[in-house]
Short mmCIF file of C-alpha atoms in Angstrom, two decimals:
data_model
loop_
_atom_site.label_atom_id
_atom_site.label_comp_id
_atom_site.label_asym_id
_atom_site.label_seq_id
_atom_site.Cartn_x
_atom_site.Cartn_y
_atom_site.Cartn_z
CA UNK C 1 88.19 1.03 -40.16
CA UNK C 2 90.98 0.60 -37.73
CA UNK C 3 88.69 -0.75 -34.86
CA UNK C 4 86.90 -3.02 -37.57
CA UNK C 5 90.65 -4.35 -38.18
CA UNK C 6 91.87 -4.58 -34.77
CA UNK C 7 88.28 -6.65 -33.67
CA UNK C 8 88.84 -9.28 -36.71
CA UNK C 9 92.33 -8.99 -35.73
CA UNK C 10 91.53 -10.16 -32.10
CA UNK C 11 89.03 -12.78 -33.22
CA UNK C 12 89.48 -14.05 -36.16
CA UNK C 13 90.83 -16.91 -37.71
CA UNK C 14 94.41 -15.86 -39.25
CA UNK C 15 97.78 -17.66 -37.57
CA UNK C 16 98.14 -15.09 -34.61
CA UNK C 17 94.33 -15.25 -33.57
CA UNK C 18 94.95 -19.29 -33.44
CA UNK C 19 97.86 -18.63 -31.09
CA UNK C 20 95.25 -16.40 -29.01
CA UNK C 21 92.72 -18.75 -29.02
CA UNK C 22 94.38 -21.97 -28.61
CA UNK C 23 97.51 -21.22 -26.73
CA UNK C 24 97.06 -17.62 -24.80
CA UNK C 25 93.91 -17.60 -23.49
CA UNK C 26 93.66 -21.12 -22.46
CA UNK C 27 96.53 -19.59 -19.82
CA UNK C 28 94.40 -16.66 -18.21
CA UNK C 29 93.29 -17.89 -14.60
CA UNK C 30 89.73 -17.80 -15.26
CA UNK C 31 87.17 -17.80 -18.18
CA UNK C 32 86.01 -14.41 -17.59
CA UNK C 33 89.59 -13.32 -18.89
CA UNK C 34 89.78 -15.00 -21.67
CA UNK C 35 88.64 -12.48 -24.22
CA UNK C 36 91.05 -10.14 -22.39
CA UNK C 37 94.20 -11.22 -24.84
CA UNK C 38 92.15 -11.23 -28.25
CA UNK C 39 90.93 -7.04 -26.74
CA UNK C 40 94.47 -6.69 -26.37
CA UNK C 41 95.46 -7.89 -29.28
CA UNK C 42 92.89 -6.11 -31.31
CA UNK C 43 93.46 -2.90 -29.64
CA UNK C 44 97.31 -3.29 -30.16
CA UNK C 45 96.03 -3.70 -33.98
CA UNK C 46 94.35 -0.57 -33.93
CA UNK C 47 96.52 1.35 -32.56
CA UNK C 48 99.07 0.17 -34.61
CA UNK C 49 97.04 1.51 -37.90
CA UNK C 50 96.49 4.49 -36.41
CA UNK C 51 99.68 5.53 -35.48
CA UNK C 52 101.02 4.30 -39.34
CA UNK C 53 97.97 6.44 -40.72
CA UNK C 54 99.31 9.58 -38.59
CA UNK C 55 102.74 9.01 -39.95
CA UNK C 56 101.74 8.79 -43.12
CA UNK C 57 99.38 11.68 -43.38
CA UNK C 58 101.80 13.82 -41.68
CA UNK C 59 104.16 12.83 -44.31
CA UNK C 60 101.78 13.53 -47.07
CA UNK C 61 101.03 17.07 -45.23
CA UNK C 62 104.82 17.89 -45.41
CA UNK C 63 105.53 16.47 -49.13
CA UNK C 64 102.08 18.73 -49.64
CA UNK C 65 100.18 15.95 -51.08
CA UNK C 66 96.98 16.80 -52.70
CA UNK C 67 93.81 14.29 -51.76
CA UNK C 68 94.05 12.78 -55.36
CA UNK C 69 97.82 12.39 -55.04
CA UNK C 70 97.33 10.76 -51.61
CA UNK C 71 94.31 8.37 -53.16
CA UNK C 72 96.70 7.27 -56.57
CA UNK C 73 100.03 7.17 -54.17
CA UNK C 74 97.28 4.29 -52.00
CA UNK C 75 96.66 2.28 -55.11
CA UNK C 76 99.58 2.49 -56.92
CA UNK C 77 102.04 1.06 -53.37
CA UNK C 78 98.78 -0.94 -52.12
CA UNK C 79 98.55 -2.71 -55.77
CA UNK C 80 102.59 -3.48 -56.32
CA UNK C 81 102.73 -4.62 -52.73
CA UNK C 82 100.09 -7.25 -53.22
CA UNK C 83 101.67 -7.66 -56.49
CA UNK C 84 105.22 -8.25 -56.36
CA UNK C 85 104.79 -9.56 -52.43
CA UNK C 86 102.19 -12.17 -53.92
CA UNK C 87 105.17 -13.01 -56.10
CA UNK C 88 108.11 -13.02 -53.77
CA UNK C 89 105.32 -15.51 -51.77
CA UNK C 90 105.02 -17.56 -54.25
CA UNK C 91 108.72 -18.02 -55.24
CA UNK C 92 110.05 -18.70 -51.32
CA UNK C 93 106.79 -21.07 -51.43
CA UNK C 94 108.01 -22.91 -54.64
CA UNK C 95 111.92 -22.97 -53.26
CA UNK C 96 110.81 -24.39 -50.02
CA UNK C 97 108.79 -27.21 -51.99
CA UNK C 98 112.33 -27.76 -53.50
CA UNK C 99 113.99 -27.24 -50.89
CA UNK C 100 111.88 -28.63 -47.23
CA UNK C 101 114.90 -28.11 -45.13
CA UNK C 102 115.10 -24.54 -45.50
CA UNK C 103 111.55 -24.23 -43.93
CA UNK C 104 113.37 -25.35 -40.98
CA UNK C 105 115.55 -22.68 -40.44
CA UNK C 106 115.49 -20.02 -37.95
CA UNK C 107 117.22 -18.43 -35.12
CA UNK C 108 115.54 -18.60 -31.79
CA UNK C 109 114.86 -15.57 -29.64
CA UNK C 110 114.13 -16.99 -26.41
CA UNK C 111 110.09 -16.27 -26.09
CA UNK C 112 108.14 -19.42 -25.34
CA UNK C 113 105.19 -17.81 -27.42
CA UNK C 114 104.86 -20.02 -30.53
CA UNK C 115 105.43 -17.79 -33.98
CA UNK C 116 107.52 -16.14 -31.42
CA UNK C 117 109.75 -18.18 -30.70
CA UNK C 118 112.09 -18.03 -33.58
CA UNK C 119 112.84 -15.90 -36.48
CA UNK C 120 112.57 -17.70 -39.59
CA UNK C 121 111.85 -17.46 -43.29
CA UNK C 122 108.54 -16.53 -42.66
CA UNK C 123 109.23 -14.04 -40.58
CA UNK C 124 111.89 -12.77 -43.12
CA UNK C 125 109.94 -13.05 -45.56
CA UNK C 126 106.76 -10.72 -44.14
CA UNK C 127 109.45 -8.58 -43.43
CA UNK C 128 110.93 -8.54 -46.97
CA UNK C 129 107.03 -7.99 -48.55
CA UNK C 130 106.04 -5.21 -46.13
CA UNK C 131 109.31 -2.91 -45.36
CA UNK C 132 111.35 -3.80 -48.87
CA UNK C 133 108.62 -4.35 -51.36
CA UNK C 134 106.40 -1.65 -49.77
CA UNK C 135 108.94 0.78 -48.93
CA UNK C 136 109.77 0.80 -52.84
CA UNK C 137 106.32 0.68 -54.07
CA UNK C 138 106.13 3.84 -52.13
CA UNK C 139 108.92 5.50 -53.55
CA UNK C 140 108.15 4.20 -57.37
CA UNK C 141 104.69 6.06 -56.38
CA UNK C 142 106.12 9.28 -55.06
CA UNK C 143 108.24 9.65 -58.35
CA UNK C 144 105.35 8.71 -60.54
CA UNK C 145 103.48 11.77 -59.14
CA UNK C 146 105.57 13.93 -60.49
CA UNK C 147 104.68 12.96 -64.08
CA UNK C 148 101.10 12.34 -64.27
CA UNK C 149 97.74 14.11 -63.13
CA UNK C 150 96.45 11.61 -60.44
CA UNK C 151 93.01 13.22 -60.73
CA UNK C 152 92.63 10.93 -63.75
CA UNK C 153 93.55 7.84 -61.84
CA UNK C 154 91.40 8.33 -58.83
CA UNK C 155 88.44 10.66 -60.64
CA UNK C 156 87.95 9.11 -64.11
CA UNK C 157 85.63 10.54 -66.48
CA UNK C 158 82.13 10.16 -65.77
CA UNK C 159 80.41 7.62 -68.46
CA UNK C 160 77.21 8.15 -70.53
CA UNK C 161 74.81 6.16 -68.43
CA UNK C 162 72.37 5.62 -71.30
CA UNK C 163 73.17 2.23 -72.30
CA UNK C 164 71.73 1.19 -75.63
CA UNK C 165 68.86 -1.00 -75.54
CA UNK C 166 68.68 -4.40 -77.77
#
């Protein structure tokens, strides 16, 4: 799933595949190149997920996380990140249609790479939905465990597939 990531990743259409596209490999000296940055940038991807999936199961191996703690501690921090993130995204999106100038605000870091050129709210605010709001959903997760039988969550009880016929 990682390599499936890292191609659309590479490829496809979001604001860092533009850059790649438009900007990037437009630079490489010759066409044959030019799928070179979007490999790189896929396999940077990739290896990216992988090395957050290693942490993570090692982590789970040392907290001795059973497989249905592991699957309801996936959906319970995957669900309130989209959640509260999708939130958070939609409140900085409503206070910059308040506010415009604020959109305009950033501090530059000296890369000529556009979207890397500068740190601003966007870039604060991915970082606020992935490390604050994830971080916590992880931890609200961990202490849920401790109360409830995630078997139930990620195993429910089979249903009677008879359905009655009208």
């Amino acid at each position: 799933m990682a390599a499936v990531h890292g191609l659309i990743a590479g490829f496809g259409f979001g604001a860092y595949a533009t850059i790649i596209t438009f900007v990037l490999a437009p630079e490489v000296p010759g066409l044959i190149y030019a799928p070179l940055v979007g490999v790189c940038f896929g396999l940077g991807t990739m290896v990216m997920q992988v090395i957050f999936g290693a942490v993570f199961a090692r982590f789970a191996r040392l907290r001795k996380l059973s497989e249905d703690d592991v699957c309801y501690l996936g959906r319970a921090t995957g669900g309130r990140t989209l959640y509260y993130g999708g939130m958070l995204f939609a409140l900085v999106g409503l206070f910059i249609l308040l506010f415009p100038a604020v959109e305009g605000l950033a501090v530059s870091t000296g890369n000529p790479i556009p979207n890397l050129d500068s740190i601003g709210i966007a870039t604060v605010l991915v970082l606020a939905v992935v490390g604050g709001v994830g971080i916590w959903a992880m931890i609200k997760g961990l202490r849920e465990l401790r109360a409830i039988d995630s078997g139930a969550y990620c195993h429910p009880a089979p249903t009677d597939a008879r359905s009655p016929s009208r």
